Coordinates of C-alpha atoms and ligand atoms in Angstrom, one line a residue:
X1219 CA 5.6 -9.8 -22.4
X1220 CA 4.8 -6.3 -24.5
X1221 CA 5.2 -8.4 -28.2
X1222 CA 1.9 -6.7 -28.8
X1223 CA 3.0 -3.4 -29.3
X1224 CA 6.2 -3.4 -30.9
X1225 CA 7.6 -3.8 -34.6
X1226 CA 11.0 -5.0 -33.1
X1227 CA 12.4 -6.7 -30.5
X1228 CA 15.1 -5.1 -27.9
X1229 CA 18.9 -4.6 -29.2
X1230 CA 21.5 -6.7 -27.5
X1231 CA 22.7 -3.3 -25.6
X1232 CA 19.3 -2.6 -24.9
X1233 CA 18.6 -6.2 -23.5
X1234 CA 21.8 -5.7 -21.3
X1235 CA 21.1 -2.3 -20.2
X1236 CA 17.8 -3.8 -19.0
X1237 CA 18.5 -7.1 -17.2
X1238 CA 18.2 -7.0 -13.3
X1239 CA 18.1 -10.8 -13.2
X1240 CA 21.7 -10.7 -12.5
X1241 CA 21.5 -9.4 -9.2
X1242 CA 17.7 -8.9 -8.4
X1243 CA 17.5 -13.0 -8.7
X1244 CA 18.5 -12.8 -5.0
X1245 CA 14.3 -12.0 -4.7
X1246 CA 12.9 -15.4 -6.0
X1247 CA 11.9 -16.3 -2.6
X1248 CA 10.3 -12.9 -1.7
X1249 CA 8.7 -13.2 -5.2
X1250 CA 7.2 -16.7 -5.4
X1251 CA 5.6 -15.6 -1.7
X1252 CA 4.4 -12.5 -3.0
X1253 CA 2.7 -14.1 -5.6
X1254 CA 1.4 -17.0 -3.9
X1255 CA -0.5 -14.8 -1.8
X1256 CA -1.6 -12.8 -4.6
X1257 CA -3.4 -15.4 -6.0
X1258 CA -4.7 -17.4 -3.3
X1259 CA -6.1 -13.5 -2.9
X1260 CA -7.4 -13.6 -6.3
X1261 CA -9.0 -16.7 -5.7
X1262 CA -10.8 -15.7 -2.9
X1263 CA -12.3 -12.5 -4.3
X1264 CA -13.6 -15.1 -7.4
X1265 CA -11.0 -13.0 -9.6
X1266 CA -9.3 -16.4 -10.9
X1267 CA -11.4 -20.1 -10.4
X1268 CA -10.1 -22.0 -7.5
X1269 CA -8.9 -24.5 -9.7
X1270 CA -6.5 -21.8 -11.8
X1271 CA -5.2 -20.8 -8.5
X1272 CA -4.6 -24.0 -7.3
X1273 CA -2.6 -25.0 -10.7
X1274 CA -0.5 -21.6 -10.2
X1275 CA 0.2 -22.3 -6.7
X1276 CA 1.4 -25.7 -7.5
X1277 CA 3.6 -24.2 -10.2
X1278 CA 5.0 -21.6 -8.1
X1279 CA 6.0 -24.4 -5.7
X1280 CA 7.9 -26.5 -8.4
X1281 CA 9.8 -23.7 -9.4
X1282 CA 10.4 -22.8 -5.4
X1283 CA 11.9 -26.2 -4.9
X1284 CA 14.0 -26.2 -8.6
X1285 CA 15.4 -22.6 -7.2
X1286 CA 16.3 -24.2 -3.9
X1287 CA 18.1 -26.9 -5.7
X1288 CA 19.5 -25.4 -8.8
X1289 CA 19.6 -21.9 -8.2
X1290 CA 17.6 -19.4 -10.7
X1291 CA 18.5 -19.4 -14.3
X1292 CA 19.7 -16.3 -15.6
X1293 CA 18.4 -15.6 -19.2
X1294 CA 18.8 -11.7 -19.6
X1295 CA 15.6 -12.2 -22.4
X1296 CA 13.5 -12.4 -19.2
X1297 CA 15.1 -9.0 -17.7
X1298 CA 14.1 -9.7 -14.2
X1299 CA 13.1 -12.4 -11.2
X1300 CA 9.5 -11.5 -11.9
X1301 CA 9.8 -12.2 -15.8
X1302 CA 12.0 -15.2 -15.0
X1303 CA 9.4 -17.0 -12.6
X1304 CA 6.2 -15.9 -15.0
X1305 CA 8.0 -17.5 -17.8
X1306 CA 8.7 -20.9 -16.1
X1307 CA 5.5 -20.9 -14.5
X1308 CA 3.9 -20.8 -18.2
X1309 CA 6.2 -23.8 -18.7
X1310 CA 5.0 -25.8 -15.9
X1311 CA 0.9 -25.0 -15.7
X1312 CA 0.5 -23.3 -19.5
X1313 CA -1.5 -20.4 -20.6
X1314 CA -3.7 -20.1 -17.1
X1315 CA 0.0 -18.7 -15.8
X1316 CA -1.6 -16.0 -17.5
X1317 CA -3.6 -15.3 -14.9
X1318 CA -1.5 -14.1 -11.9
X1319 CA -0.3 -10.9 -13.1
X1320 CA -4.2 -10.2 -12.8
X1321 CA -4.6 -6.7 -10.7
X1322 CA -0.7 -6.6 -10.5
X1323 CA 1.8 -5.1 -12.2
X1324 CA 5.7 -5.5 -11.3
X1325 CA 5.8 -2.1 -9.8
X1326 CA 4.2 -3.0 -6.9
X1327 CA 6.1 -6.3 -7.0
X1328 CA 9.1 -5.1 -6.8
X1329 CA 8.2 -2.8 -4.5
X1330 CA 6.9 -6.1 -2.1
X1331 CA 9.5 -8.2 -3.1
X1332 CA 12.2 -5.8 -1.5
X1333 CA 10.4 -4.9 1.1
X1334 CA 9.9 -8.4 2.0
X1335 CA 13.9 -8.8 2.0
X1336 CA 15.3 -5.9 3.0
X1337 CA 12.8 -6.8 6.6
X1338 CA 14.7 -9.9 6.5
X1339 CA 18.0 -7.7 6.0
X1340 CA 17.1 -5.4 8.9
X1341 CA 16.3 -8.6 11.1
X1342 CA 19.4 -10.2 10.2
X1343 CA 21.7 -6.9 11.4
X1344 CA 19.3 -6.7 14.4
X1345 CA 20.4 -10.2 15.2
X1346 CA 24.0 -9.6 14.3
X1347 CA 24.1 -6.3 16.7
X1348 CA 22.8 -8.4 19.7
X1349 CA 25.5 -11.1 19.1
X1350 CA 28.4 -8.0 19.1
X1351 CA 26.5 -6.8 22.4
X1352 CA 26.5 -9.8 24.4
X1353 CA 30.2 -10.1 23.7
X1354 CA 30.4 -6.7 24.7
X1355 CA 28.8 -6.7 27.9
X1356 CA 30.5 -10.3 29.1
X1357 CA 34.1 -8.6 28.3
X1358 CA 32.6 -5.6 30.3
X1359 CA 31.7 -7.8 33.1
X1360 CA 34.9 -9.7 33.0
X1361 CA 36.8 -6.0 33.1
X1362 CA 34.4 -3.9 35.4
X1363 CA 38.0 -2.8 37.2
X1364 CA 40.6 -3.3 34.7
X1365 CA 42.0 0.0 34.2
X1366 CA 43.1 1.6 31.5
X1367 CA 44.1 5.3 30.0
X1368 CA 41.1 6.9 28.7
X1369 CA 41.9 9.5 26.2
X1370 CA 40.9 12.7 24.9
X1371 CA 42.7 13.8 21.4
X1372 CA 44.1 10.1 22.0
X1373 CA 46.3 12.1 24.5
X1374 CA 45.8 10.0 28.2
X1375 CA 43.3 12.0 29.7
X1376 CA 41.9 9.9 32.9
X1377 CA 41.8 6.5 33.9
X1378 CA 38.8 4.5 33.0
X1379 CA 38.2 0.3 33.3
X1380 CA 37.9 -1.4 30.2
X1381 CA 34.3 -2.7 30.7
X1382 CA 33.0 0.9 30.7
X1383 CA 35.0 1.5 27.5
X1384 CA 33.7 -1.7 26.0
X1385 CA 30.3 -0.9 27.4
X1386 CA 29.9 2.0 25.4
X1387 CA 30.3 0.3 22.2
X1388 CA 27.6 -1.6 23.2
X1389 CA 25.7 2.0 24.2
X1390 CA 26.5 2.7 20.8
X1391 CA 25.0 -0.7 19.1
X1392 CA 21.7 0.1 21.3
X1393 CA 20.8 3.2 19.3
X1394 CA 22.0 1.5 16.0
X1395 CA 19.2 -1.4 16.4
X1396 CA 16.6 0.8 17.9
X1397 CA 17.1 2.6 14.4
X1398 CA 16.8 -1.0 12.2
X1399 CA 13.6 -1.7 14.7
X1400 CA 12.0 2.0 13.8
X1401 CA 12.9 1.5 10.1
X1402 CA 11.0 -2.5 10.1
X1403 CA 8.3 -0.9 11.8
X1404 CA 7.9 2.2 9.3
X1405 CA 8.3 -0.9 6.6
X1406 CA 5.7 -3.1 7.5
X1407 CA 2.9 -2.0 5.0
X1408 CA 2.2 -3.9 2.3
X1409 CA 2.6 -2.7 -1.6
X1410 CA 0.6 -5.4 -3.4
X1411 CA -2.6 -3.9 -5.0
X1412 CA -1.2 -0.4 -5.9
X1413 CA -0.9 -1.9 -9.3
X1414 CA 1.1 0.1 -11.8
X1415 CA 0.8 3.2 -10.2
X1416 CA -3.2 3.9 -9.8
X1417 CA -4.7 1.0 -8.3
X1418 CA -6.7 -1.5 -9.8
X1419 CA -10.3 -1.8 -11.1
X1420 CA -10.4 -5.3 -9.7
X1421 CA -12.2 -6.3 -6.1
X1422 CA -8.9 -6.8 -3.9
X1423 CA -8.7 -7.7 -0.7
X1424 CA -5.6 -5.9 0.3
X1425 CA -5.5 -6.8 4.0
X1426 CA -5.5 -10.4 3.1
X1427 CA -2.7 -10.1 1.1
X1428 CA -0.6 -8.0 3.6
X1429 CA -1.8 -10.5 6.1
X1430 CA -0.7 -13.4 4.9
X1431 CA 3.0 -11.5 3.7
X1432 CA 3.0 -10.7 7.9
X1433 CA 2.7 -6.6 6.9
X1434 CA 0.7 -4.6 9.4
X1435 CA -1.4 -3.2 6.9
X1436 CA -1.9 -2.4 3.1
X1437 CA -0.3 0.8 2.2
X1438 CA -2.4 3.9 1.7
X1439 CA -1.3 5.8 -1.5
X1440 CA -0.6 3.9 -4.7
X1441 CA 1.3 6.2 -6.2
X1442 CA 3.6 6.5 -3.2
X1443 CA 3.4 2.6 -2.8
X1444 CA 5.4 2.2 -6.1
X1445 CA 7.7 5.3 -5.8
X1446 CA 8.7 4.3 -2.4
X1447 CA 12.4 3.5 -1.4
X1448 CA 12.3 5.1 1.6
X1449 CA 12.5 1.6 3.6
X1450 CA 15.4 0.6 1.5
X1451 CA 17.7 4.2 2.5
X1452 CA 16.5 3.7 6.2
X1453 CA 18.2 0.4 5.8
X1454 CA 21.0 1.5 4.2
X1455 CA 21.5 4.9 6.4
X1456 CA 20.9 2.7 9.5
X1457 CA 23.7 0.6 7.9
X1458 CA 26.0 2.9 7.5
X1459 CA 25.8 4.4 11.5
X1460 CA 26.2 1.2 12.5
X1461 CA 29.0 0.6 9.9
X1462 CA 30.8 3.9 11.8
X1463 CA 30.3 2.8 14.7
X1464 CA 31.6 -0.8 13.6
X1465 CA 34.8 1.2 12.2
X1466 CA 35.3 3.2 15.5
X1467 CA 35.4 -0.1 17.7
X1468 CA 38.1 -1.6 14.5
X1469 CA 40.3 1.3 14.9
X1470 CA 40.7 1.1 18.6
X1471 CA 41.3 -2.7 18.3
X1472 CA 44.0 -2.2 15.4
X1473 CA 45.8 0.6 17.4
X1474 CA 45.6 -1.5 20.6
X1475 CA 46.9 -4.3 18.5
X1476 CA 50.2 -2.7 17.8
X1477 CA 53.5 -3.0 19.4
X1478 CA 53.5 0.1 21.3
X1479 CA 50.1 0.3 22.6
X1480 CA 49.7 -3.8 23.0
X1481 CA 46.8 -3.5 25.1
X1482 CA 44.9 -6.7 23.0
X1483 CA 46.1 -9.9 20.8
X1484 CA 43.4 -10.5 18.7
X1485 CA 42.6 -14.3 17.7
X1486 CA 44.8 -15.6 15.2
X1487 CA 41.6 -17.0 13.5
X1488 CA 40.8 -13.0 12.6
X1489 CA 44.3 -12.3 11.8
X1490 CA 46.3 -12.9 8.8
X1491 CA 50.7 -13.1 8.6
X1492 CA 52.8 -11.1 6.2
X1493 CA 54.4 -12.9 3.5
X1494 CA 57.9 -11.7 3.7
X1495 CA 58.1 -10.8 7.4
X1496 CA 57.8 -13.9 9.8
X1497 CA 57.0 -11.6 12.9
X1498 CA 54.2 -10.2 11.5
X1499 CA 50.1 -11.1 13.0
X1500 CA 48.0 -8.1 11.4
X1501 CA 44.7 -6.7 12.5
X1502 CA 43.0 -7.6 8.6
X1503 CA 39.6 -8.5 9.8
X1504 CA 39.6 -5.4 11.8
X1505 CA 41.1 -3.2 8.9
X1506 CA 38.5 -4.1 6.4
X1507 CA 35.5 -3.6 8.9
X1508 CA 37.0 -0.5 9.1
X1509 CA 37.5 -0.3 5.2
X1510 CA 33.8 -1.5 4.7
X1511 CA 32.5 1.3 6.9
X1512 CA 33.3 3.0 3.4
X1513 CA 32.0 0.8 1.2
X1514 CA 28.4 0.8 3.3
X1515 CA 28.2 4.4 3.3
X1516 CA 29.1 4.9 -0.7
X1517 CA 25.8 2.0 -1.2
X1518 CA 23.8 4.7 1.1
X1519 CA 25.0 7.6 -0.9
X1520 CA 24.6 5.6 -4.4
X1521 CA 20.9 5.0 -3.8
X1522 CA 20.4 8.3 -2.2
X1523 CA 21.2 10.3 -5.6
X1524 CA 19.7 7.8 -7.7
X1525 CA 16.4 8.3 -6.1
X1526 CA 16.9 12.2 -5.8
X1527 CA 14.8 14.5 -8.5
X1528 CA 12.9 11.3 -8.9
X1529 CA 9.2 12.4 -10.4
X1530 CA 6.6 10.2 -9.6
X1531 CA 5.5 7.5 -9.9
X1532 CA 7.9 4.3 -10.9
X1533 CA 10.8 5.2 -13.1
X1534 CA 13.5 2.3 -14.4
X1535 CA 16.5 4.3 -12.4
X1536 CA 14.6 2.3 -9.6
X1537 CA 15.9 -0.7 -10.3
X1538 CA 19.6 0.4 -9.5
X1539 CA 18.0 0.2 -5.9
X1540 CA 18.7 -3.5 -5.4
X1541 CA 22.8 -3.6 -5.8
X1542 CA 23.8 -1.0 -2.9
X1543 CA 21.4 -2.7 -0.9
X1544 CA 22.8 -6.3 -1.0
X1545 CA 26.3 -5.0 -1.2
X1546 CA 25.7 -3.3 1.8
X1547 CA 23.7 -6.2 3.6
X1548 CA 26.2 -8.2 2.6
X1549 CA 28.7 -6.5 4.1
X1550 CA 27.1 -5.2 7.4
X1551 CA 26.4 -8.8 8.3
X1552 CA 30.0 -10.0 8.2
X1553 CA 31.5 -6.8 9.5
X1554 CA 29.3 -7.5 13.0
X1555 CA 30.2 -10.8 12.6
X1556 CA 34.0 -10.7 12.7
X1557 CA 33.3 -7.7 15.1
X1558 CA 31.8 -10.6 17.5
X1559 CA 34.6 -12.7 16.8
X1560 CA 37.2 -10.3 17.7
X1561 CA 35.6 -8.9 20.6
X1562 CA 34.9 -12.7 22.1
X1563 CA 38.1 -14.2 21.3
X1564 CA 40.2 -10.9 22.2
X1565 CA 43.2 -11.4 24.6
X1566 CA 43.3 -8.2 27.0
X1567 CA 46.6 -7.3 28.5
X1568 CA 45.5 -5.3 31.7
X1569 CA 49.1 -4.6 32.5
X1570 CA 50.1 -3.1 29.7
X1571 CA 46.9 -0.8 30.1
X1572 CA 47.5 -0.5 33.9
X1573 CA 51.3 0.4 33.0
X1574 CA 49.9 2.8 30.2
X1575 CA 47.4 4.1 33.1
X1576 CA 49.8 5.9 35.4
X1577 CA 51.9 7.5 32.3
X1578 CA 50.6 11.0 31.4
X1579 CA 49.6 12.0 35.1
X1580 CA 46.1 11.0 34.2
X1581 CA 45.4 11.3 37.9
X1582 CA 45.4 15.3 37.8
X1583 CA 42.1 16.0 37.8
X1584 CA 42.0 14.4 40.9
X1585 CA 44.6 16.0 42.9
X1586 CA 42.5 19.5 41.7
X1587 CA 39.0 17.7 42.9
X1588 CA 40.8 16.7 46.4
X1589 CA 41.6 20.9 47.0
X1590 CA 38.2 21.1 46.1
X1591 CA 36.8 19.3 48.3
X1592 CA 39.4 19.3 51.3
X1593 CA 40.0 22.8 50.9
X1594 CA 37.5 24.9 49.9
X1595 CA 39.6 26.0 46.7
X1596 CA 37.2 27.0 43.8
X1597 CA 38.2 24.6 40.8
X1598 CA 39.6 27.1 38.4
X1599 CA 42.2 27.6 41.3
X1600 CA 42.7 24.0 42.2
X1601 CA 43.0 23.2 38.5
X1602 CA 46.0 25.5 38.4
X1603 CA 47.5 24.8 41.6
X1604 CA 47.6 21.4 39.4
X1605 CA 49.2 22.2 36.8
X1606 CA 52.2 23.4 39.0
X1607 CA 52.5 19.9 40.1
X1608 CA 52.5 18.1 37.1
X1609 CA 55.1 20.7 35.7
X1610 CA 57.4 19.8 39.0
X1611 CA 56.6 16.1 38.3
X1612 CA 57.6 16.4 34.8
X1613 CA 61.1 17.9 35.6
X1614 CA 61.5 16.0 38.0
X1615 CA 60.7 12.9 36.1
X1616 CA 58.4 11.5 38.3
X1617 CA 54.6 10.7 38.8
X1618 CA 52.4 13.2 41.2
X1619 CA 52.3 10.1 43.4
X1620 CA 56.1 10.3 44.1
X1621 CA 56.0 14.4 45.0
X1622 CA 57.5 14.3 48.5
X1623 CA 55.8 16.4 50.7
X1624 CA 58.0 19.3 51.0
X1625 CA 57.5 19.2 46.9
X1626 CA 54.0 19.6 47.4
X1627 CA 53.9 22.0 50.4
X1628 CA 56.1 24.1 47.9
X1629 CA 53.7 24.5 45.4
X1630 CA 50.8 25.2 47.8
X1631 CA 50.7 24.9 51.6
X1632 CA 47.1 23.4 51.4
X1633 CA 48.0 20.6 49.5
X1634 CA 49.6 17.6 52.1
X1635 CA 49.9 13.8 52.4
X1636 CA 46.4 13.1 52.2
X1637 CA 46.2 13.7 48.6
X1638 CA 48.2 10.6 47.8
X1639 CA 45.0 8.3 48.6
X1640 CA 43.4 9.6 46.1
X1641 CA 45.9 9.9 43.3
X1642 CA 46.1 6.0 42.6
X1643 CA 44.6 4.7 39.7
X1644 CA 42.3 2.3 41.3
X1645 CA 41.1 5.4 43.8
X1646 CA 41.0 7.3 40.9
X1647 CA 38.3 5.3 38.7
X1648 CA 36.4 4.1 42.0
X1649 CA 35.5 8.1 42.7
X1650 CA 33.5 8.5 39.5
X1651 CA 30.6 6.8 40.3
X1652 CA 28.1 9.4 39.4
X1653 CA 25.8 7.6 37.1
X1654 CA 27.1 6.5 34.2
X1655 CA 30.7 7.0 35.6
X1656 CA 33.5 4.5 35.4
X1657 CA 33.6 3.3 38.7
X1658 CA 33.6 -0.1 38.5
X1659 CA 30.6 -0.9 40.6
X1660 CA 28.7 1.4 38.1
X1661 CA 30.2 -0.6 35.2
X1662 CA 28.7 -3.6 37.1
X1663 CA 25.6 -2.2 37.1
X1664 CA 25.7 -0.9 33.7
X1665 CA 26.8 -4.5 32.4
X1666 CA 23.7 -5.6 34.3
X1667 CA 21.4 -3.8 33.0
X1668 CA 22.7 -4.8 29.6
X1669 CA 22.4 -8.6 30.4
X1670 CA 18.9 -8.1 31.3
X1671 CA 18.0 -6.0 28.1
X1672 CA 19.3 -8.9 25.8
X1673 CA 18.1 -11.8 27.6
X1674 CA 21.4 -13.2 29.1
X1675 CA 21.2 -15.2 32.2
X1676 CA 22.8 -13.4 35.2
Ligands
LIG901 N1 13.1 -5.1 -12.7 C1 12.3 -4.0 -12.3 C2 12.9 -3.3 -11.1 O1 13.7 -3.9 -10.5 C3 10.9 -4.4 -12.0 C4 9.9 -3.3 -12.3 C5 9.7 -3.0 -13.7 N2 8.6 -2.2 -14.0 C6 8.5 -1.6 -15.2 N3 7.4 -0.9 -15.4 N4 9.4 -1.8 -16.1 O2 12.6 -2.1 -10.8

């Protein structure tokens, strides 16, 4: 493609240290659009005849449907997907092939080509996140009073139901596609007519093209345009919150998983056996989108450095951008998937997390809101007038429930029989209904809410 200017061609390590067709093949549908509506633009401005256009549209076509059926050749002579479809488009149609890389240049290929599948990427996790949240929200439903121990320091804290704990994964999945929907929006302008890095002499019509490649607009600095990654590391940082969150939710299933906690039995279609031990059902599908958390964030940092100290405008260290990016598309769309899976197909055991409920005296705090409110004792005061009672509970062996009366009267006269109504798990959970609370008929609402957001039927 350079012949012209050189005395000898590339050195095998140089030819290998160049190719990106390995892995940026994955473009040749972004690329064949791309250039499709580049030169049905170059038609139109009377850059190439209709007829030349019409012959390299044709072409591009062919090779469209020979990709589709025999996947992209991979001849590391032809470095890259751009190279690869030029050079069988000059096969098919002959020298007028020639013609398309009119006003273009691979830099602001490239750049169109990735944007055009890392949008597809973004909408991909966007649908992948709304598939883990409608799980979410119809366990939630389902468990809008199941109650379980909520912790703090996974020490039992209070009890909560499981919908609200469910529903703030799904809290949690909101903010992580409100950030993909940002990052498609801050995307959508296209690169095509920046040219190498200055523009191009030629008459383009650059909203055409970004029309007809569905960007908002043409971008506004070329020299930006073919420097840009930024849409790639608001994928990938996007990504890897979502990733965290992704490995918070897999923790909490592979510890609820286990013997002592058995508060879930996942679906044997996510889990694996152990070889030697017969017994065994483990968590795998959990533990490696929890492992993969990792991997996601490493393809964020990997991209982040390369790009960092980056003069402008295009440099070759660019094309390292594509491998993190797949890798970590790859992975993010089957981490939400078996996420779905598990969530769906999980098997709750709400006695286990009822039992586990009333260990811990996870009702203190309210016994100390009761004084508060039945006696006029200022919380600091109530909350040790509390912590009396649990210590008597705790040598007795016993839950503050079971304090007999004279028990209670002993640590402080206020405190009598009344206080038992409110020391129950289920009275417990129903009093926080401030908004946002875990009282189940704020879960309820919640978990409405969330139905309506996503489009669910009632
Ligand atoms: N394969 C290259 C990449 O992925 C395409 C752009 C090459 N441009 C250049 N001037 N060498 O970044």
């Amino acid at each position: 493609m350079w012949g012209g200017r050189f005395a000898e061609g590339p050195s095998a390590i140089m030819r290998e240290i160049n190719a990106s067709i390995p892995f940026d093949k994955a473009l040749w549908r972004q690329d064949i659009a791309g250039s499709r509506a580049h030169v049905a633009m170059l038609a139109q401005q009377e850059i190439v005849s209709t007829e030349d256009a019409e012959a390299i549209d044709g072409g591009l076509q062919t090779i469209a449907a020979e990709y589709e059926r025999d996947g992209v050749p991979e001849d590391w002579d032809l470095e890259d997907i751009h190279m690869t479809v030029e050079a069988r488009l000059t096969e098919l149609v002959g020298p007028v092939a020639g013609r398309l890389h009119t006003a273009r240049s691979r830099n602001d290929q490239v750049a169109t080509d990735f944007k055009l599948w890392t949008r597809d990427a973004m909408d991909r996790a966007l649908d992948g996140i709304a598939a883990l949240q409608r799980a979410l929200v119809d366990r939630a439903g389902e468990h809008a009073a199941s109650v379980m121990p909520g912790f703090t320091h996974l020490q039992t804290a209070q009890p909560v139901t499981l919908g609200h704990h469910l529903l703030a994964y799904y809290e949690m999945l909101r903010r992580d596609s409100a950030r993909f929907s940002a990052a498609q929006e801050r995307l959508n302008e296209c690169p095509l007519g920046a040219a190498a890095l200055a523009g191009t002499g030629f008459d383009l019509d650059r909203d055409m093209t970004a029309t007809a490649l569905g960007f908002d607009r043409p971008t506004a600095n070329s020299l930006d345009t073919v420097s840009d990654r930024d849409f790639a590391l608001d994928y990938l940082n996007a990504a890897s919150q979502c990733a965290l969150h992704l490995s918070r939710l897999a923790e909490e299933l592979i510890l609820w998983a286990s013997q002592p906690f058995g508060f879930v039995r996942l679906p044997d279609s996510l889990s694996t056996g152990s070889s030697i031990m017969p017994q065994k059902k483990n968590p795998d599908a959990a533990e490696l989108v929890r492992g993969h958390a990792g991997r996601i964030i490493g393809c964020t940092t990997a991209l982040m450095v390369t790009m960092k100290g980056l003069p402008l405008a295009y440099s070759k260290d660019m094309q390292d951008d594509k491998p993190p990016v797949f890798e970590a598309a790859g992975l993010l769309d089957l981490c939400l998937a078996a996420m779905q899976g598990m969530i769906a197909g999980a098997d709750f055991n709400t006695d286990r997390m009822r039992n586990a409920a009333g260990l811990g005296h996870a009702t203190a705090t309210d016994l100390a809101d009761w004084l508060v409110r039945a006696a006029d004792i200022p919380f600091r005061e109530a909350h040790h007038i509390t912590g009396a009672a649990v210590k008597l509970a705790d040598s007795k062996g016993c839950t503050l429930e079971d304090l007999s009366l004279e028990d209670l009267q002993g640590i402080d006269s206020r405190l009598d029989d009344r206080v038992r109504a409110v020391l129950t798990l289920d009275a417990s959970v129903a009093a926080r209904r401030s908004y946002g609370g875990t009282a189940p008929d704020q879960v309820q609402a919640r978990a409405r809410e969330a139905r309506q957001a996503l489009g669910m039927e009632d």
